[in-house]
Amino acid sequence: PDNFTIACELSDGGQGFSATATGSGSVDGFGYSINHQGVRATTAHPKGVPATNCWSMRGETCDT
């Protein structure tokens, strides 16, 4: 089945966080993150990671 393993780390005495999602199964090779400031990033993608902060399903470029 399609699924992601989610992890969250707190920072700044519990005032901040960074959450990551790591794919497995049919979404193996995909990884995403977001922090308390709303900064999103594609951390892993079979077609390459975009150069800018975004979540991408296509790889190498940000989805619009």
CSV table of C-alpha atoms in Angstrom, one decimal:
chain,number,residue,atom,x,y,z
A,1,PRO,CA,0.0,0.0,0.0
A,2,ASP,CA,1.0,3.6,-0.5
A,3,ASN,CA,2.2,5.2,2.7
A,4,PHE,CA,4.6,7.6,4.4
A,5,THR,CA,6.4,7.4,7.7
A,6,ILE,CA,6.0,10.6,9.5
A,7,ALA,CA,8.6,12.0,12.0
A,8,CYS,CA,8.6,15.3,14.0
A,9,GLU,CA,11.3,17.0,15.9
A,10,LEU,CA,10.8,19.9,18.3
A,11,SER,CA,13.2,22.8,18.5
A,12,ASP,CA,13.5,26.1,20.4
A,13,GLY,CA,12.2,24.7,23.7
A,14,GLY,CA,9.1,23.3,22.0
A,15,GLN,CA,8.3,26.5,20.1
A,16,GLY,CA,9.4,25.1,16.7
A,17,PHE,CA,9.1,21.9,14.8
A,18,SER,CA,10.3,20.1,11.7
A,19,ALA,CA,8.2,17.3,10.3
A,20,THR,CA,9.3,14.8,7.6
A,21,ALA,CA,7.4,12.3,5.5
A,22,THR,CA,9.4,9.4,4.0
A,23,GLY,CA,7.7,7.2,1.4
A,24,SER,CA,7.6,3.5,1.2
A,25,GLY,CA,5.9,0.9,-1.1
A,26,SER,CA,4.7,2.5,-4.3
A,27,VAL,CA,5.9,6.0,-3.1
A,28,ASP,CA,9.4,4.7,-2.1
A,29,GLY,CA,12.0,7.3,-2.9
A,30,PHE,CA,9.8,10.3,-2.1
A,31,GLY,CA,10.5,12.5,0.9
A,32,TYR,CA,9.0,15.8,2.1
A,33,SER,CA,9.5,18.2,5.0
A,34,ILE,CA,7.8,21.2,6.5
A,35,ASN,CA,8.8,23.4,9.5
A,36,HIS,CA,7.0,25.7,11.9
A,37,GLN,CA,7.6,28.6,9.6
A,38,GLY,CA,5.8,26.9,6.7
A,39,VAL,CA,8.9,26.2,4.7
A,40,ARG,CA,8.2,23.1,2.6
A,41,ALA,CA,10.9,21.0,0.9
A,42,THR,CA,11.0,17.9,-1.3
A,43,THR,CA,13.9,16.0,0.3
A,44,ALA,CA,13.9,13.0,-2.0
A,45,HIS,CA,12.3,12.3,-5.4
A,46,PRO,CA,13.1,9.6,-8.0
A,47,LYS,CA,13.4,12.3,-10.8
A,48,GLY,CA,15.5,14.7,-8.7
A,49,VAL,CA,15.0,17.2,-6.0
A,50,PRO,CA,13.8,20.7,-6.9
A,51,ALA,CA,16.3,23.5,-6.4
A,52,THR,CA,13.8,25.6,-4.5
A,53,ASN,CA,11.7,24.9,-1.4
A,54,CYS,CA,8.4,23.3,-2.4
A,55,TRP,CA,6.6,20.0,-2.5
A,56,SER,CA,6.9,18.4,-5.9
A,57,MET,CA,5.2,15.3,-7.4
A,58,ARG,CA,7.0,15.7,-10.7
A,59,GLY,CA,10.6,16.1,-9.6
A,60,GLU,CA,13.2,18.7,-10.4
A,61,THR,CA,10.5,21.5,-10.7
A,62,CYS,CA,7.9,22.8,-8.3
A,63,ASP,CA,4.3,21.9,-9.0
A,64,THR,CA,2.1,24.9,-9.6
